[in-house]
mmCIF file with all atom_site columns, C-alpha atoms in Angstrom:
data_model
loop_
_atom_site.group_PDB
_atom_site.id
_atom_site.type_symbol
_atom_site.label_atom_id
_atom_site.label_alt_id
_atom_site.label_comp_id
_atom_site.label_asym_id
_atom_site.label_entity_id
_atom_site.label_seq_id
_atom_site.pdbx_PDB_ins_code
_atom_site.Cartn_x
_atom_site.Cartn_y
_atom_site.Cartn_z
_atom_site.occupancy
_atom_site.B_iso_or_equiv
_atom_site.pdbx_formal_charge
_atom_site.auth_seq_id
_atom_site.auth_comp_id
_atom_site.auth_asym_id
_atom_site.auth_atom_id
_atom_site.pdbx_PDB_model_num
ATOM 1   C CA . UNK R 1 1   ? 59.541  145.062 107.426 1.00 0.00 ? 55  UNK R CA 1
ATOM 2   C CA . UNK R 1 2   ? 62.158  144.363 104.798 1.00 0.00 ? 56  UNK R CA 1
ATOM 3   C CA . UNK R 1 3   ? 64.350  146.502 106.787 1.00 0.00 ? 57  UNK R CA 1
ATOM 4   C CA . UNK R 1 4   ? 64.597  144.041 109.788 1.00 0.00 ? 58  UNK R CA 1
ATOM 5   C CA . UNK R 1 5   ? 67.350  141.967 108.450 1.00 0.00 ? 59  UNK R CA 1
ATOM 6   C CA . UNK R 1 6   ? 69.781  144.943 107.604 1.00 0.00 ? 60  UNK R CA 1
ATOM 7   C CA . UNK R 1 7   ? 69.215  146.546 110.699 1.00 0.00 ? 61  UNK R CA 1
ATOM 8   C CA . UNK R 1 8   ? 70.148  143.247 112.667 1.00 0.00 ? 62  UNK R CA 1
ATOM 9   C CA . UNK R 1 9   ? 73.390  142.734 110.574 1.00 0.00 ? 63  UNK R CA 1
ATOM 10  C CA . UNK R 1 10  ? 74.041  146.558 111.499 1.00 0.00 ? 64  UNK R CA 1
ATOM 11  C CA . UNK R 1 11  ? 73.708  146.064 115.191 1.00 0.00 ? 65  UNK R CA 1
ATOM 12  C CA . UNK R 1 12  ? 75.649  142.836 115.082 1.00 0.00 ? 66  UNK R CA 1
ATOM 13  C CA . UNK R 1 13  ? 78.481  144.928 113.011 1.00 0.00 ? 67  UNK R CA 1
ATOM 14  C CA . UNK R 1 14  ? 78.567  147.569 115.677 1.00 0.00 ? 68  UNK R CA 1
ATOM 15  C CA . UNK R 1 15  ? 78.797  145.214 118.744 1.00 0.00 ? 69  UNK R CA 1
ATOM 16  C CA . UNK R 1 16  ? 81.796  143.472 116.975 1.00 0.00 ? 70  UNK R CA 1
ATOM 17  C CA . UNK R 1 17  ? 83.548  146.830 116.289 1.00 0.00 ? 71  UNK R CA 1
ATOM 18  C CA . UNK R 1 18  ? 83.035  147.886 119.918 1.00 0.00 ? 72  UNK R CA 1
ATOM 19  C CA . UNK R 1 19  ? 84.337  144.568 121.423 1.00 0.00 ? 73  UNK R CA 1
ATOM 20  C CA . UNK R 1 20  ? 87.344  144.711 119.098 1.00 0.00 ? 74  UNK R CA 1
ATOM 21  C CA . UNK R 1 21  ? 88.049  148.263 119.767 1.00 0.00 ? 75  UNK R CA 1
ATOM 22  C CA . UNK R 1 22  ? 88.482  147.086 123.473 1.00 0.00 ? 76  UNK R CA 1
ATOM 23  C CA . UNK R 1 23  ? 90.947  144.641 122.463 1.00 0.00 ? 77  UNK R CA 1
ATOM 24  C CA . UNK R 1 24  ? 93.359  147.015 120.652 1.00 0.00 ? 78  UNK R CA 1
ATOM 25  C CA . UNK R 1 25  ? 93.576  149.653 123.419 1.00 0.00 ? 79  UNK R CA 1
ATOM 26  C CA . UNK R 1 26  ? 97.152  149.739 124.834 1.00 0.00 ? 80  UNK R CA 1
ATOM 27  C CA . UNK R 1 27  ? 97.653  149.195 128.533 1.00 0.00 ? 81  UNK R CA 1
ATOM 28  C CA . UNK R 1 28  ? 99.348  152.061 130.618 1.00 0.00 ? 82  UNK R CA 1
ATOM 29  C CA . UNK R 1 29  ? 103.136 151.932 130.749 1.00 0.00 ? 83  UNK R CA 1
ATOM 30  C CA . UNK R 1 30  ? 104.605 150.074 133.553 1.00 0.00 ? 84  UNK R CA 1
ATOM 31  C CA . UNK R 1 31  ? 106.418 151.943 136.159 1.00 0.00 ? 85  UNK R CA 1
ATOM 32  C CA . UNK R 1 32  ? 110.125 151.678 135.844 1.00 0.00 ? 86  UNK R CA 1
ATOM 33  C CA . UNK R 1 33  ? 111.845 151.426 139.182 1.00 0.00 ? 87  UNK R CA 1
ATOM 34  C CA . UNK R 1 34  ? 115.671 152.387 139.278 1.00 0.00 ? 88  UNK R CA 1
ATOM 35  C CA . UNK R 1 35  ? 117.889 152.039 142.209 1.00 0.00 ? 89  UNK R CA 1
ATOM 36  C CA . UNK R 1 36  ? 119.730 154.991 143.663 1.00 0.00 ? 90  UNK R CA 1
ATOM 37  C CA . UNK R 1 37  ? 123.557 154.874 142.787 1.00 0.00 ? 91  UNK R CA 1
ATOM 38  C CA . UNK R 1 38  ? 125.351 153.610 145.788 1.00 0.00 ? 92  UNK R CA 1
ATOM 39  C CA . UNK R 1 39  ? 128.507 155.355 147.096 1.00 0.00 ? 93  UNK R CA 1
ATOM 40  C CA . UNK R 1 40  ? 131.544 153.143 146.958 1.00 0.00 ? 94  UNK R CA 1
ATOM 41  C CA . UNK R 1 41  ? 134.830 153.432 148.967 1.00 0.00 ? 95  UNK R CA 1
ATOM 42  C CA . UNK R 1 42  ? 137.891 154.640 147.179 1.00 0.00 ? 96  UNK R CA 1
ATOM 43  C CA . UNK R 1 43  ? 139.456 152.187 145.192 1.00 0.00 ? 97  UNK R CA 1
ATOM 44  C CA . UNK R 1 44  ? 142.151 149.731 146.904 1.00 0.00 ? 98  UNK R CA 1
ATOM 45  C CA . UNK R 1 45  ? 145.496 149.098 145.580 1.00 0.00 ? 99  UNK R CA 1
ATOM 46  C CA . UNK R 1 46  ? 145.834 146.127 143.937 1.00 0.00 ? 100 UNK R CA 1
ATOM 47  C CA . UNK R 1 47  ? 148.606 143.847 145.069 1.00 0.00 ? 101 UNK R CA 1
ATOM 48  C CA . UNK R 1 48  ? 151.107 142.614 142.786 1.00 0.00 ? 102 UNK R CA 1
ATOM 49  C CA . UNK R 1 49  ? 151.041 139.133 144.325 1.00 0.00 ? 103 UNK R CA 1
ATOM 50  C CA . UNK R 1 50  ? 147.580 137.754 145.224 1.00 0.00 ? 104 UNK R CA 1
ATOM 51  C CA . UNK R 1 51  ? 149.074 134.789 147.533 1.00 0.00 ? 105 UNK R CA 1
ATOM 52  C CA . UNK R 1 52  ? 152.491 133.455 148.332 1.00 0.00 ? 106 UNK R CA 1
ATOM 53  C CA . UNK R 1 53  ? 153.276 130.565 150.307 1.00 0.00 ? 107 UNK R CA 1
ATOM 54  C CA . UNK R 1 54  ? 153.931 126.686 150.314 1.00 0.00 ? 108 UNK R CA 1
ATOM 55  C CA . UNK R 1 55  ? 152.163 124.723 147.530 1.00 0.00 ? 109 UNK R CA 1
ATOM 56  C CA . UNK R 1 56  ? 152.817 121.369 148.603 1.00 0.00 ? 110 UNK R CA 1
ATOM 57  C CA . UNK R 1 57  ? 152.646 119.506 152.070 1.00 0.00 ? 111 UNK R CA 1
ATOM 58  C CA . UNK R 1 58  ? 155.378 117.024 152.765 1.00 0.00 ? 112 UNK R CA 1
ATOM 59  C CA . UNK R 1 59  ? 159.089 116.444 151.726 1.00 0.00 ? 113 UNK R CA 1
ATOM 60  C CA . UNK R 1 60  ? 162.161 118.564 151.676 1.00 0.00 ? 114 UNK R CA 1
ATOM 61  C CA . UNK R 1 61  ? 161.261 119.888 148.386 1.00 0.00 ? 115 UNK R CA 1
ATOM 62  C CA . UNK R 1 62  ? 159.312 122.999 149.331 1.00 0.00 ? 116 UNK R CA 1
ATOM 63  C CA . UNK R 1 63  ? 157.577 124.705 146.419 1.00 0.00 ? 117 UNK R CA 1
ATOM 64  C CA . UNK R 1 64  ? 156.284 128.294 146.521 1.00 0.00 ? 118 UNK R CA 1
ATOM 65  C CA . UNK R 1 65  ? 153.614 130.052 144.757 1.00 0.00 ? 119 UNK R CA 1
ATOM 66  C CA . UNK R 1 66  ? 150.090 131.343 144.701 1.00 0.00 ? 120 UNK R CA 1
ATOM 67  C CA . UNK R 1 67  ? 148.445 127.861 145.018 1.00 0.00 ? 121 UNK R CA 1
ATOM 68  C CA . UNK R 1 68  ? 148.599 127.470 148.710 1.00 0.00 ? 122 UNK R CA 1
ATOM 69  C CA . UNK R 1 69  ? 148.441 123.874 150.073 1.00 0.00 ? 123 UNK R CA 1
ATOM 70  C CA . UNK R 1 70  ? 144.925 123.705 152.042 1.00 0.00 ? 124 UNK R CA 1
ATOM 71  C CA . UNK R 1 71  ? 144.263 119.809 152.256 1.00 0.00 ? 125 UNK R CA 1
ATOM 72  C CA . UNK R 1 72  ? 147.278 118.151 153.436 1.00 0.00 ? 126 UNK R CA 1
ATOM 73  C CA . UNK R 1 73  ? 147.021 114.510 154.809 1.00 0.00 ? 127 UNK R CA 1
ATOM 74  C CA . UNK R 1 74  ? 148.114 113.591 158.064 1.00 0.00 ? 128 UNK R CA 1
ATOM 75  C CA . UNK R 1 75  ? 150.932 111.121 156.786 1.00 0.00 ? 129 UNK R CA 1
ATOM 76  C CA . UNK R 1 76  ? 154.287 112.203 157.696 1.00 0.00 ? 130 UNK R CA 1
ATOM 77  C CA . UNK R 1 77  ? 157.378 112.382 155.604 1.00 0.00 ? 131 UNK R CA 1
ATOM 78  C CA . UNK R 1 78  ? 160.857 112.137 156.595 1.00 0.00 ? 132 UNK R CA 1
ATOM 79  C CA . UNK R 1 79  ? 161.754 115.697 155.362 1.00 0.00 ? 133 UNK R CA 1
ATOM 80  C CA . UNK R 1 80  ? 158.551 117.223 157.194 1.00 0.00 ? 134 UNK R CA 1
ATOM 81  C CA . UNK R 1 81  ? 160.660 118.039 160.309 1.00 0.00 ? 135 UNK R CA 1
ATOM 82  C CA . UNK R 1 82  ? 162.746 120.513 157.883 1.00 0.00 ? 136 UNK R CA 1
ATOM 83  C CA . UNK R 1 83  ? 160.038 122.687 156.869 1.00 0.00 ? 137 UNK R CA 1
ATOM 84  C CA . UNK R 1 84  ? 160.131 124.706 160.003 1.00 0.00 ? 138 UNK R CA 1
ATOM 85  C CA . UNK R 1 85  ? 163.307 126.149 158.701 1.00 0.00 ? 139 UNK R CA 1
ATOM 86  C CA . UNK R 1 86  ? 161.684 127.439 155.226 1.00 0.00 ? 140 UNK R CA 1
ATOM 87  C CA . UNK R 1 87  ? 159.022 129.756 154.308 1.00 0.00 ? 141 UNK R CA 1
ATOM 88  C CA . UNK R 1 88  ? 157.839 131.489 150.973 1.00 0.00 ? 142 UNK R CA 1
ATOM 89  C CA . UNK R 1 89  ? 157.932 135.487 150.893 1.00 0.00 ? 143 UNK R CA 1
ATOM 90  C CA . UNK R 1 90  ? 157.574 137.785 148.029 1.00 0.00 ? 144 UNK R CA 1
ATOM 91  C CA . UNK R 1 91  ? 161.179 138.999 147.205 1.00 0.00 ? 145 UNK R CA 1
ATOM 92  C CA . UNK R 1 92  ? 161.565 141.285 144.297 1.00 0.00 ? 146 UNK R CA 1
ATOM 93  C CA . UNK R 1 93  ? 157.969 140.916 143.185 1.00 0.00 ? 147 UNK R CA 1
ATOM 94  C CA . UNK R 1 94  ? 157.887 137.218 142.977 1.00 0.00 ? 148 UNK R CA 1
ATOM 95  C CA . UNK R 1 95  ? 157.211 134.393 145.233 1.00 0.00 ? 149 UNK R CA 1
ATOM 96  C CA . UNK R 1 96  ? 160.306 132.814 146.442 1.00 0.00 ? 150 UNK R CA 1
ATOM 97  C CA . UNK R 1 97  ? 161.679 130.123 149.042 1.00 0.00 ? 151 UNK R CA 1
ATOM 98  C CA . UNK R 1 98  ? 163.660 131.473 152.067 1.00 0.00 ? 152 UNK R CA 1
ATOM 99  C CA . UNK R 1 99  ? 165.267 129.250 154.198 1.00 0.00 ? 153 UNK R CA 1
ATOM 100 C CA . UNK R 1 100 ? 167.362 129.611 157.546 1.00 0.00 ? 154 UNK R CA 1
ATOM 101 C CA . UNK R 1 101 ? 170.755 127.949 157.463 1.00 0.00 ? 155 UNK R CA 1
ATOM 102 C CA . UNK R 1 102 ? 169.363 125.013 159.538 1.00 0.00 ? 156 UNK R CA 1
ATOM 103 C CA . UNK R 1 103 ? 167.169 124.020 156.390 1.00 0.00 ? 157 UNK R CA 1
ATOM 104 C CA . UNK R 1 104 ? 170.007 122.627 154.409 1.00 0.00 ? 158 UNK R CA 1
ATOM 105 C CA . UNK R 1 105 ? 171.711 120.926 157.348 1.00 0.00 ? 159 UNK R CA 1
ATOM 106 C CA . UNK R 1 106 ? 168.350 119.287 158.042 1.00 0.00 ? 160 UNK R CA 1
ATOM 107 C CA . UNK R 1 107 ? 167.736 118.245 154.417 1.00 0.00 ? 161 UNK R CA 1
ATOM 108 C CA . UNK R 1 108 ? 171.476 116.794 154.115 1.00 0.00 ? 162 UNK R CA 1
ATOM 109 C CA . UNK R 1 109 ? 170.609 114.703 157.313 1.00 0.00 ? 163 UNK R CA 1
ATOM 110 C CA . UNK R 1 110 ? 167.381 113.457 156.065 1.00 0.00 ? 164 UNK R CA 1
ATOM 111 C CA . UNK R 1 111 ? 168.830 112.498 152.830 1.00 0.00 ? 165 UNK R CA 1
ATOM 112 C CA . UNK R 1 112 ? 171.505 110.420 154.731 1.00 0.00 ? 166 UNK R CA 1
ATOM 113 C CA . UNK R 1 113 ? 168.684 108.740 156.590 1.00 0.00 ? 167 UNK R CA 1
ATOM 114 C CA . UNK R 1 114 ? 166.902 108.007 153.479 1.00 0.00 ? 168 UNK R CA 1
ATOM 115 C CA . UNK R 1 115 ? 169.907 106.264 151.906 1.00 0.00 ? 169 UNK R CA 1
ATOM 116 C CA . UNK R 1 116 ? 170.561 104.326 155.233 1.00 0.00 ? 170 UNK R CA 1
ATOM 117 C CA . UNK R 1 117 ? 167.113 103.131 155.736 1.00 0.00 ? 171 UNK R CA 1
ATOM 118 C CA . UNK R 1 118 ? 165.264 103.278 152.490 1.00 0.00 ? 172 UNK R CA 1
ATOM 119 C CA . UNK R 1 119 ? 164.074 99.595  153.283 1.00 0.00 ? 173 UNK R CA 1
ATOM 120 C CA . UNK R 1 120 ? 162.748 100.328 156.738 1.00 0.00 ? 174 UNK R CA 1
ATOM 121 C CA . UNK R 1 121 ? 160.019 102.943 157.133 1.00 0.00 ? 175 UNK R CA 1
ATOM 122 C CA . UNK R 1 122 ? 160.232 102.855 161.136 1.00 0.00 ? 176 UNK R CA 1
ATOM 123 C CA . UNK R 1 123 ? 164.069 103.484 161.285 1.00 0.00 ? 177 UNK R CA 1
ATOM 124 C CA . UNK R 1 124 ? 164.043 106.094 158.608 1.00 0.00 ? 178 UNK R CA 1
ATOM 125 C CA . UNK R 1 125 ? 161.150 108.106 160.442 1.00 0.00 ? 179 UNK R CA 1
ATOM 126 C CA . UNK R 1 126 ? 163.034 107.671 163.876 1.00 0.00 ? 180 UNK R CA 1
ATOM 127 C CA . UNK R 1 127 ? 166.537 108.851 162.280 1.00 0.00 ? 181 UNK R CA 1
ATOM 128 C CA . UNK R 1 128 ? 164.795 111.895 160.323 1.00 0.00 ? 182 UNK R CA 1
ATOM 129 C CA . UNK R 1 129 ? 163.195 113.007 163.665 1.00 0.00 ? 183 UNK R CA 1
ATOM 130 C CA . UNK R 1 130 ? 166.791 113.601 165.181 1.00 0.00 ? 184 UNK R CA 1
ATOM 131 C CA . UNK R 1 131 ? 168.023 115.886 162.138 1.00 0.00 ? 185 UNK R CA 1
#
């Protein structure tokens, strides 16, 4: 009967080895999903100037460039009426102000109104509307 304790120890060690063997097994590799390459359209030509337009909202001074004015207030300026004779266009690869002959006449008229009625906004507006 003296072999009983070594036998118990041997059974315990065998059980531990079996349990540990299950812990060290590696899992099967995960499936790798790859997407099929998508067909793309032919590359498009990159424009030299992304945008060209008026960058400021009011007045006789018209600024041209790529940052187009999008959120303008409803306030009116004496020179706003002259803006109908101005535009921004790409000329020679750069965004430039292009005006009609009426633009310069209108600007001169508005400046005259501004010098005459600088203290009276209502009269200034009425005068500029006639330009």
